[in-house]
Amino acid sequence: MAIPEQLSQYRLETQLNSDRYGEMFRAVDTVRRRTVTLRVLKVDEVGDAAAVERFVQQALRAADLVHPRLAWVWEAGEDEGQRYLVERFVNGPSLARRLAESGPLGWEEAQIAIAQIAQG
């Protein structure tokens, strides 16, 4: 199923990432006027409606976790058959991207990264 340029109140701008379970986009919440990360679930790829529902329920439970070091979940929704999660947008590369592009972290960088992860 092709992903439209807009889901509900969210206007998709740039694709950030894609994995087995979904595609992540930088999007604009046209109601609250803020940039968000919108994760569109690949329901057809997952293939199991129960697995999709478990994923959404886990994400909603994670919405209770709010910390500056986390990209917390704001909501889950569905629009024209597309299931999606809305998360806080964090500008900058992920740790996984940083490692893929530049290789292992140096000792000091690793200590900083571990401390930030532990804070979250």
PDB file of C-alpha atoms in Angstrom:
ATOM      1  CA  MET A   1       0.000   0.000   0.000  1.00  0.00           C
ATOM      2  CA  ALA A   2       1.434   3.365  -1.023  1.00  0.00           C
ATOM      3  CA  ILE A   3       1.888   5.886   1.738  1.00  0.00           C
ATOM      4  CA  PRO A   4       0.038   9.160   1.080  1.00  0.00           C
ATOM      5  CA  GLU A   5       1.538  12.615   1.543  1.00  0.00           C
ATOM      6  CA  GLN A   6      -0.722  13.200   4.544  1.00  0.00           C
ATOM      7  CA  LEU A   7      -2.082  10.900   7.273  1.00  0.00           C
ATOM      8  CA  SER A   8      -4.754  12.410   9.478  1.00  0.00           C
ATOM      9  CA  GLN A   9      -3.375  15.787  10.603  1.00  0.00           C
ATOM     10  CA  TYR A  10       0.228  14.875   9.740  1.00  0.00           C
ATOM     11  CA  ARG A  11       1.898  16.102   6.543  1.00  0.00           C
ATOM     12  CA  LEU A  12       4.801  13.821   5.625  1.00  0.00           C
ATOM     13  CA  GLU A  13       7.952  15.678   4.603  1.00  0.00           C
ATOM     14  CA  THR A  14      11.044  13.453   4.474  1.00  0.00           C
ATOM     15  CA  GLN A  15      11.583   9.726   4.848  1.00  0.00           C
ATOM     16  CA  LEU A  16      14.098   9.146   7.631  1.00  0.00           C
ATOM     17  CA  ASN A  17      14.386   5.379   7.833  1.00  0.00           C
ATOM     18  CA  SER A  18      12.771   2.121   6.870  1.00  0.00           C
ATOM     19  CA  ASP A  19      12.840  -1.282   8.508  1.00  0.00           C
ATOM     20  CA  ARG A  20      10.856  -4.511   8.537  1.00  0.00           C
ATOM     21  CA  TYR A  21       8.005  -3.058  10.588  1.00  0.00           C
ATOM     22  CA  GLY A  22       7.621   0.401   9.178  1.00  0.00           C
ATOM     23  CA  GLU A  23       8.818   3.556   7.567  1.00  0.00           C
ATOM     24  CA  MET A  24       9.757   6.635   9.559  1.00  0.00           C
ATOM     25  CA  PHE A  25       9.108  10.137   8.319  1.00  0.00           C
ATOM     26  CA  ARG A  26       9.764  13.638   9.479  1.00  0.00           C
ATOM     27  CA  ALA A  27       6.277  15.119   9.460  1.00  0.00           C
ATOM     28  CA  VAL A  28       4.417  18.226  10.510  1.00  0.00           C
ATOM     29  CA  ASP A  29       1.466  18.102  12.867  1.00  0.00           C
ATOM     30  CA  THR A  30      -0.743  20.656  11.098  1.00  0.00           C
ATOM     31  CA  VAL A  31      -2.966  21.117  14.174  1.00  0.00           C
ATOM     32  CA  ARG A  32      -0.299  21.621  16.852  1.00  0.00           C
ATOM     33  CA  ARG A  33       2.193  23.125  14.385  1.00  0.00           C
ATOM     34  CA  ARG A  34       5.154  21.033  15.457  1.00  0.00           C
ATOM     35  CA  THR A  35       7.584  18.679  13.778  1.00  0.00           C
ATOM     36  CA  VAL A  36       7.136  15.017  14.697  1.00  0.00           C
ATOM     37  CA  THR A  37       8.445  11.615  13.707  1.00  0.00           C
ATOM     38  CA  LEU A  38       5.681   9.581  12.125  1.00  0.00           C
ATOM     39  CA  ARG A  39       6.224   5.822  11.973  1.00  0.00           C
ATOM     40  CA  VAL A  40       3.915   4.174   9.426  1.00  0.00           C
ATOM     41  CA  LEU A  41       3.541   0.480  10.199  1.00  0.00           C
ATOM     42  CA  LYS A  42       3.908  -2.006   7.358  1.00  0.00           C
ATOM     43  CA  VAL A  43       0.863  -4.048   8.285  1.00  0.00           C
ATOM     44  CA  ASP A  44       1.175  -6.169   5.119  1.00  0.00           C
ATOM     45  CA  GLU A  45       4.833  -6.940   5.877  1.00  0.00           C
ATOM     46  CA  VAL A  46       4.171  -7.942   9.464  1.00  0.00           C
ATOM     47  CA  GLY A  47       1.303 -10.101   8.207  1.00  0.00           C
ATOM     48  CA  ASP A  48      -0.250 -10.782  11.599  1.00  0.00           C
ATOM     49  CA  ALA A  49      -2.949  -8.420  12.884  1.00  0.00           C
ATOM     50  CA  ALA A  50      -2.311  -9.594  16.455  1.00  0.00           C
ATOM     51  CA  ALA A  51       1.393  -8.718  16.128  1.00  0.00           C
ATOM     52  CA  VAL A  52       0.508  -5.235  14.868  1.00  0.00           C
ATOM     53  CA  GLU A  53      -1.888  -4.750  17.769  1.00  0.00           C
ATOM     54  CA  ARG A  54       0.785  -5.887  20.273  1.00  0.00           C
ATOM     55  CA  PHE A  55       3.230  -3.425  18.720  1.00  0.00           C
ATOM     56  CA  VAL A  56       0.749  -0.561  19.047  1.00  0.00           C
ATOM     57  CA  GLN A  57      -0.121  -1.508  22.643  1.00  0.00           C
ATOM     58  CA  GLN A  58       3.568  -1.639  23.618  1.00  0.00           C
ATOM     59  CA  ALA A  59       4.107   1.760  22.013  1.00  0.00           C
ATOM     60  CA  LEU A  60       1.183   3.231  23.932  1.00  0.00           C
ATOM     61  CA  ARG A  61       2.576   1.838  27.189  1.00  0.00           C
ATOM     62  CA  ALA A  62       5.898   3.440  26.272  1.00  0.00           C
ATOM     63  CA  ALA A  63       4.047   6.765  25.961  1.00  0.00           C
ATOM     64  CA  ASP A  64       4.129   6.908  29.763  1.00  0.00           C
ATOM     65  CA  LEU A  65       7.918   7.207  29.598  1.00  0.00           C
ATOM     66  CA  VAL A  66       8.822  10.869  29.239  1.00  0.00           C
ATOM     67  CA  HIS A  67      12.427  11.986  29.510  1.00  0.00           C
ATOM     68  CA  PRO A  68      14.580  14.416  27.497  1.00  0.00           C
ATOM     69  CA  ARG A  69      16.811  11.500  26.415  1.00  0.00           C
ATOM     70  CA  LEU A  70      13.882   9.525  24.942  1.00  0.00           C
ATOM     71  CA  ALA A  71      11.929   9.998  21.720  1.00  0.00           C
ATOM     72  CA  TRP A  72       8.624   9.359  23.420  1.00  0.00           C
ATOM     73  CA  VAL A  73       5.419   8.264  21.717  1.00  0.00           C
ATOM     74  CA  TRP A  74       2.616  10.836  21.604  1.00  0.00           C
ATOM     75  CA  GLU A  75      -0.123   8.816  19.962  1.00  0.00           C
ATOM     76  CA  ALA A  76      -1.105   5.910  17.754  1.00  0.00           C
ATOM     77  CA  GLY A  77      -3.706   6.150  15.039  1.00  0.00           C
ATOM     78  CA  GLU A  78      -5.100   4.856  11.794  1.00  0.00           C
ATOM     79  CA  ASP A  79      -6.058   6.720   8.632  1.00  0.00           C
ATOM     80  CA  GLU A  80      -7.476   5.006   5.555  1.00  0.00           C
ATOM     81  CA  GLY A  81      -6.051   1.645   6.613  1.00  0.00           C
ATOM     82  CA  GLN A  82      -2.600   3.005   7.486  1.00  0.00           C
ATOM     83  CA  ARG A  83      -1.578   2.403  11.127  1.00  0.00           C
ATOM     84  CA  TYR A  84       0.899   4.915  12.495  1.00  0.00           C
ATOM     85  CA  LEU A  85       2.698   6.066  15.624  1.00  0.00           C
ATOM     86  CA  VAL A  86       3.583   9.677  16.341  1.00  0.00           C
ATOM     87  CA  GLU A  87       6.788  10.278  18.256  1.00  0.00           C
ATOM     88  CA  ARG A  88       8.734  13.298  19.406  1.00  0.00           C
ATOM     89  CA  PHE A  89      11.105  14.406  16.646  1.00  0.00           C
ATOM     90  CA  VAL A  90      14.760  14.349  17.637  1.00  0.00           C
ATOM     91  CA  ASN A  91      16.995  16.178  15.200  1.00  0.00           C
ATOM     92  CA  GLY A  92      20.294  14.514  14.405  1.00  0.00           C
ATOM     93  CA  PRO A  93      21.625  11.057  13.619  1.00  0.00           C
ATOM     94  CA  SER A  94      20.813   8.012  15.692  1.00  0.00           C
ATOM     95  CA  LEU A  95      23.558   6.132  17.494  1.00  0.00           C
ATOM     96  CA  ALA A  96      23.104   3.288  15.003  1.00  0.00           C
ATOM     97  CA  ARG A  97      23.663   5.658  12.073  1.00  0.00           C
ATOM     98  CA  ARG A  98      26.666   7.221  13.767  1.00  0.00           C
ATOM     99  CA  LEU A  99      28.245   3.786  14.291  1.00  0.00           C
ATOM    100  CA  ALA A 100      27.476   2.693  10.710  1.00  0.00           C
ATOM    101  CA  GLU A 101      29.008   5.843   9.225  1.00  0.00           C
ATOM    102  CA  SER A 102      32.015   6.354  11.491  1.00  0.00           C
ATOM    103  CA  GLY A 103      32.736   3.042  13.145  1.00  0.00           C
ATOM    104  CA  PRO A 104      33.206   2.338  16.857  1.00  0.00           C
ATOM    105  CA  LEU A 105      33.122   5.170  19.358  1.00  0.00           C
ATOM    106  CA  GLY A 106      36.245   6.256  21.147  1.00  0.00           C
ATOM    107  CA  TRP A 107      36.447   5.630  24.895  1.00  0.00           C
ATOM    108  CA  GLU A 108      35.282   9.135  25.892  1.00  0.00           C
ATOM    109  CA  GLU A 109      32.463   9.167  23.329  1.00  0.00           C
ATOM    110  CA  ALA A 110      31.319   5.734  24.496  1.00  0.00           C
ATOM    111  CA  GLN A 111      31.214   6.911  28.119  1.00  0.00           C
ATOM    112  CA  ILE A 112      29.087   9.927  27.143  1.00  0.00           C
ATOM    113  CA  ALA A 113      26.732   7.784  25.047  1.00  0.00           C
ATOM    114  CA  ILE A 114      26.315   5.194  27.813  1.00  0.00           C
ATOM    115  CA  ALA A 115      25.599   7.910  30.377  1.00  0.00           C
ATOM    116  CA  GLN A 116      22.949   9.464  28.117  1.00  0.00           C
ATOM    117  CA  ILE A 117      21.320   6.081  27.462  1.00  0.00           C
ATOM    118  CA  ALA A 118      21.296   5.291  31.173  1.00  0.00           C
ATOM    119  CA  GLN A 119      19.621   8.644  31.910  1.00  0.00           C
ATOM    120  CA  GLY A 120      16.817   7.734  29.507  1.00  0.00           C
TER     121      GLY A 120
END
